[in-house]
Short mmCIF file of C-alpha atoms in Angstrom, two decimals:
data_model
loop_
_atom_site.label_atom_id
_atom_site.label_comp_id
_atom_site.label_asym_id
_atom_site.label_seq_id
_atom_site.Cartn_x
_atom_site.Cartn_y
_atom_site.Cartn_z
CA MET A 116 35.99 -17.65 -3.60
CA GLN A 117 35.18 -14.02 -2.78
CA ARG A 118 36.48 -11.29 -5.06
CA ASP A 119 38.41 -8.44 -3.46
CA ASP A 120 35.91 -5.81 -4.63
CA VAL A 121 32.84 -7.70 -3.44
CA ARG A 122 32.68 -8.55 0.25
CA ASP A 123 30.13 -8.82 2.99
CA ARG A 124 29.23 -5.38 4.25
CA GLY A 125 27.09 -4.09 7.05
CA PRO A 126 24.41 -1.55 6.16
CA GLY A 127 26.51 1.24 7.69
CA GLU A 128 29.36 0.60 5.24
CA LEU A 129 27.43 1.38 2.08
CA ALA A 130 27.84 5.16 2.11
CA GLY A 131 31.19 5.04 0.28
CA PRO A 132 32.02 3.83 -3.23
CA GLY A 133 32.16 0.18 -4.19
CA ARG A 134 29.84 -2.77 -4.14
CA GLY A 135 29.00 -4.99 -1.26
CA LEU A 136 27.16 -8.18 -0.44
CA LEU A 137 24.40 -7.72 2.11
CA ARG A 138 23.32 -10.82 3.98
CA ALA A 139 19.55 -10.78 4.51
CA SER A 140 20.02 -12.41 7.91
CA ALA A 141 22.01 -9.37 9.09
CA LEU A 142 19.32 -6.84 8.18
CA SER A 143 16.45 -5.60 10.29
CA GLY A 144 12.90 -6.00 9.08
CA ARG A 145 12.72 -2.32 8.15
CA GLN A 146 16.01 -2.51 6.25
CA ARG A 147 14.81 -5.53 4.28
CA TYR A 148 11.59 -3.75 3.41
CA ARG A 149 13.31 -0.51 2.33
CA LEU A 150 15.92 -2.34 0.28
CA LEU A 151 13.51 -4.67 -1.49
CA THR A 152 10.87 -2.04 -2.26
CA SER A 153 13.39 0.46 -3.61
CA LEU A 154 15.19 -2.11 -5.79
CA ILE A 155 12.23 -3.92 -7.32
CA VAL A 156 10.63 -1.00 -9.12
CA PRO A 157 8.33 0.08 -10.57
CA ARG A 158 5.69 -2.18 -9.08
CA PRO A 159 2.06 -2.28 -10.23
CA ILE A 160 -0.51 -1.32 -7.62
CA GLY A 161 -3.52 -3.45 -6.81
CA TRP A 162 -6.18 -1.17 -5.36
CA ILE A 163 -8.36 -3.76 -3.65
CA SER A 164 -11.98 -3.12 -2.74
CA THR A 165 -14.17 -5.34 -0.57
CA TRP A 166 -17.35 -5.40 1.47
CA GLY A 167 -17.02 -5.84 5.21
CA ALA A 168 -19.28 -8.19 7.15
CA ASP A 169 -20.87 -5.05 8.63
CA GLY A 170 -21.74 -3.73 5.16
CA VAL A 171 -18.98 -1.10 5.15
CA ARG A 172 -16.88 -0.76 2.00
CA ASN A 173 -13.10 -1.03 2.17
CA LEU A 174 -10.50 0.19 -0.30
CA ALA A 175 -6.73 -0.14 0.08
CA PRO A 176 -3.68 -0.21 -2.24
CA PHE A 177 -1.04 -2.95 -2.33
CA SER A 178 2.17 -2.78 -4.35
CA TYR A 179 3.14 -6.37 -3.60
CA PHE A 180 0.81 -7.17 -6.48
CA ASN A 181 1.02 -8.78 -9.90
CA ALA A 182 -0.48 -11.14 -12.47
CA LEU A 183 0.32 -14.78 -11.72
CA SER A 184 -1.29 -16.89 -14.44
CA ALA A 185 -3.53 -16.66 -17.51
CA ALA A 186 -5.06 -20.15 -17.32
CA PRO A 187 -6.53 -19.99 -14.78
CA MET A 188 -6.60 -16.19 -14.79
CA LEU A 189 -4.93 -15.39 -11.45
CA VAL A 190 -3.64 -12.28 -9.71
CA GLY A 191 -1.94 -12.04 -6.34
CA ALA A 192 -1.41 -9.48 -3.61
CA SER A 193 0.65 -9.84 -0.46
CA VAL A 194 -1.02 -8.32 2.60
CA GLY A 195 0.85 -7.60 5.82
CA LEU A 196 -0.36 -6.83 9.32
CA ARG A 197 -1.08 -3.37 10.71
CA ARG A 198 0.26 -2.95 14.24
CA GLY A 199 0.00 -6.71 14.69
CA ALA A 200 -3.63 -6.91 13.56
CA VAL A 201 -5.18 -8.32 10.39
CA LYS A 202 -6.04 -5.58 7.90
CA ASP A 203 -9.64 -5.07 6.83
CA THR A 204 -8.80 -6.19 3.29
CA LEU A 205 -7.63 -9.63 4.40
CA ALA A 206 -10.43 -10.03 6.95
CA ASN A 207 -13.04 -9.15 4.33
CA VAL A 208 -11.58 -11.44 1.66
CA ARG A 209 -11.46 -14.31 4.14
CA ALA A 210 -15.08 -13.73 5.13
CA SER A 211 -16.59 -13.28 1.67
CA GLY A 212 -14.07 -14.90 -0.68
CA GLN A 213 -14.60 -12.03 -3.12
CA PHE A 214 -12.89 -8.77 -4.03
CA ALA A 215 -12.17 -6.35 -6.86
CA VAL A 216 -8.83 -5.01 -8.04
CA ASN A 217 -9.00 -1.47 -9.40
CA LEU A 218 -6.03 -0.62 -11.62
CA VAL A 219 -4.42 2.68 -10.64
CA THR A 220 -3.82 5.35 -13.27
CA GLU A 221 -2.55 8.92 -13.15
CA ARG A 222 -5.93 10.48 -12.42
CA HIS A 223 -6.33 8.43 -9.23
CA LEU A 224 -2.80 8.77 -7.82
CA GLU A 225 -3.67 11.20 -5.02
CA ALA A 226 -6.92 9.42 -4.13
CA MET A 227 -5.13 6.07 -4.04
CA VAL A 228 -2.48 7.44 -1.67
CA HIS A 229 -5.25 8.91 0.49
CA THR A 230 -6.79 5.46 0.92
CA ALA A 231 -3.40 4.17 2.12
CA GLY A 232 -3.74 6.31 5.25
CA ASP A 233 -3.82 4.73 8.69
CA TRP A 234 -7.61 4.79 8.86
CA PRO A 235 -9.32 3.09 11.82
CA ALA A 236 -10.65 -0.42 11.22
CA GLY A 237 -14.11 -0.31 9.70
CA SER A 238 -13.55 2.98 7.85
CA ASP A 239 -15.06 3.52 4.40
CA GLU A 240 -12.06 4.65 2.34
CA PHE A 241 -14.29 5.39 -0.65
CA GLU A 242 -15.97 8.04 1.47
CA GLU A 243 -12.72 9.27 3.00
CA ALA A 244 -11.17 9.80 -0.45
CA GLY A 245 -14.31 11.22 -2.07
CA LEU A 246 -14.62 8.34 -4.53
CA GLU A 247 -17.84 7.08 -6.08
CA ALA A 248 -18.44 3.35 -5.67
CA ALA A 249 -20.37 0.93 -7.85
CA ASP A 250 -21.22 -2.76 -7.47
CA CYS A 251 -19.42 -5.51 -9.36
CA GLU A 252 -21.54 -7.86 -11.47
CA ALA A 253 -19.58 -11.13 -11.32
CA VAL A 254 -18.73 -10.98 -7.60
CA GLU A 255 -20.02 -9.34 -4.42
CA ALA A 256 -17.62 -6.42 -4.12
CA PRO A 257 -17.65 -2.67 -4.71
CA TYR A 258 -15.33 -0.99 -7.19
CA VAL A 259 -14.14 2.54 -7.98
CA ALA A 260 -16.82 3.73 -10.40
CA ASP A 261 -14.48 5.61 -12.72
CA ALA A 262 -11.54 3.20 -12.57
CA ILE A 263 -10.14 2.59 -16.04
CA ALA A 264 -10.05 -1.18 -15.48
CA VAL A 265 -11.31 -3.51 -12.76
CA LEU A 266 -10.65 -7.20 -12.12
CA GLU A 267 -13.58 -8.92 -10.39
CA CYS A 268 -12.10 -11.80 -8.37
CA ARG A 269 -12.92 -14.78 -6.19
CA LEU A 270 -10.43 -16.06 -3.65
CA PHE A 271 -8.48 -18.92 -5.21
CA ARG A 272 -6.01 -19.55 -2.40
CA GLU A 273 -4.21 -17.83 0.44
CA ILE A 274 -0.66 -18.61 1.48
CA GLU A 275 1.08 -17.53 4.68
CA LEU A 276 4.52 -16.08 4.00
CA GLY A 277 7.16 -16.16 6.72
CA ALA A 278 7.10 -14.98 10.29
CA ALA A 279 6.11 -11.34 9.66
CA PRO A 280 3.68 -12.62 8.53
CA ASN A 281 2.40 -11.60 5.13
CA THR A 282 -0.48 -13.41 3.47
CA LEU A 283 -0.50 -13.92 -0.28
CA ILE A 284 -4.07 -13.56 -1.53
CA ILE A 285 -4.50 -15.26 -4.90
CA GLY A 286 -7.63 -14.29 -6.75
CA GLU A 287 -9.19 -15.93 -9.79
CA VAL A 288 -10.46 -13.27 -12.17
CA GLU A 289 -14.14 -13.88 -12.96
CA ALA A 290 -14.62 -10.77 -15.10
CA VAL A 291 -12.66 -7.78 -16.37
CA ARG A 292 -14.30 -4.38 -16.60
CA LEU A 293 -12.69 -2.07 -19.18
CA GLY A 294 -13.20 1.68 -19.47
CA ARG A 295 -14.31 3.14 -22.78
CA GLU A 296 -11.19 5.30 -23.01
CA LEU A 297 -8.94 2.24 -23.27
CA ALA A 298 -7.54 1.35 -26.69
CA VAL A 299 -8.06 -2.42 -26.92
CA ASP A 300 -7.31 -4.67 -29.89
CA PRO A 301 -10.70 -6.28 -30.65
CA GLU A 302 -9.15 -9.64 -31.56
CA THR A 303 -6.21 -10.14 -29.19
CA LEU A 304 -7.55 -7.87 -26.40
CA HIS A 305 -4.10 -6.28 -26.07
CA VAL A 306 -4.43 -2.98 -24.19
CA ASP A 307 -2.36 -0.06 -25.48
CA PRO A 308 -0.25 1.19 -22.54
CA GLY A 309 -0.54 4.78 -23.73
CA SER A 310 -4.29 4.66 -23.16
CA LEU A 311 -3.91 2.95 -19.78
CA ARG A 312 -1.42 5.44 -18.27
CA PRO A 313 -0.58 3.21 -15.27
CA VAL A 314 1.05 4.36 -12.04
CA GLY A 315 3.92 2.34 -10.55
CA ARG A 316 5.23 2.30 -6.99
CA LEU A 317 8.85 3.17 -6.23
CA GLY A 318 10.49 3.29 -2.81
CA LEU A 319 9.16 5.34 0.11
CA ASP A 320 6.46 7.80 -1.05
CA ALA A 321 7.63 7.95 -4.68
CA TYR A 322 5.58 6.88 -7.69
CA THR A 323 6.18 6.85 -11.41
CA THR A 324 3.97 7.30 -14.45
CA LEU A 325 4.40 5.88 -17.93
CA GLY A 326 7.56 7.12 -19.67
CA THR A 327 9.17 5.98 -22.90
CA VAL A 328 7.68 2.82 -24.39
CA ARG A 329 10.09 0.73 -26.47
CA HIS A 330 9.00 -2.19 -28.63
CA VAL A 331 11.79 -4.79 -28.79
CA PRO A 332 10.78 -7.99 -30.66
CA ARG A 333 12.10 -11.32 -29.40
CA PRO A 334 14.57 -13.12 -31.67
CA ARG A 335 13.29 -15.96 -33.83
CA VAL A 336 15.20 -19.10 -32.90
CA GLY A 337 15.12 -22.28 -34.98
#
C-alpha cells in the first residue's frame, strides 16, 4: 500500500515540498549519477597512479572508492569510460596488474582536481599538476612523493558493472606507505583522523574537509 504523502514522482515534480519516490528506471543516466553522488556523501577519494605501457605516468582521482576487506587487505575503485573509451587508469591496470592509491588530504585538493581534467590519453598528470613522483617499492607504480599515505596494490579482480559500463577494480594492498606527520598508534596502527585531514567528495564540484569528530562507543550486549 502506498501512503498518501509518498508517491511516485517524476524528476520535474521535486521542486515543491513533500517527499517522493523516484523510480531508477524512469531516470536518465545523468540524473542517476547526480542523485547518487549528491546523496552518498562524503566519499573518500582514491587518487590512483600507474605506469603506462609507453612508460608515461598516469594519475587520476576516483570517488567511487573504498576499503573492501581487511583479510585479504582489499580496496576497490569503480572506473567508467571517457567518451566511450577506456580510461588510461583501467588500461594501465589491466596491462601491468599494479597500481598505487594516494590518499587525498587538504594540501593536495587543488592538485587532485587538476588531475581530474579532460587530459588527452597518454598525458602525464604528475607533470600537468606540478607534482613530484616517486617509485613504489612493493609494486611497479609511481606515487605522489609527498602524499600522506599510499597503498601499493596488485590487481586482485575486476568486475564489469552494468551497461554503462563501469569496471570495479579490486586491488590487494601489498604495502602501506605512511607519512611521518601521521599520528599512528604503534600497537593497533590506528591512524588519528586529525593528523590525516582527509578530503571527501560531495556532489558536482564540491568537496569537504574534516569537521567535528565524535567518538560514540558501541553498546556492550550480552
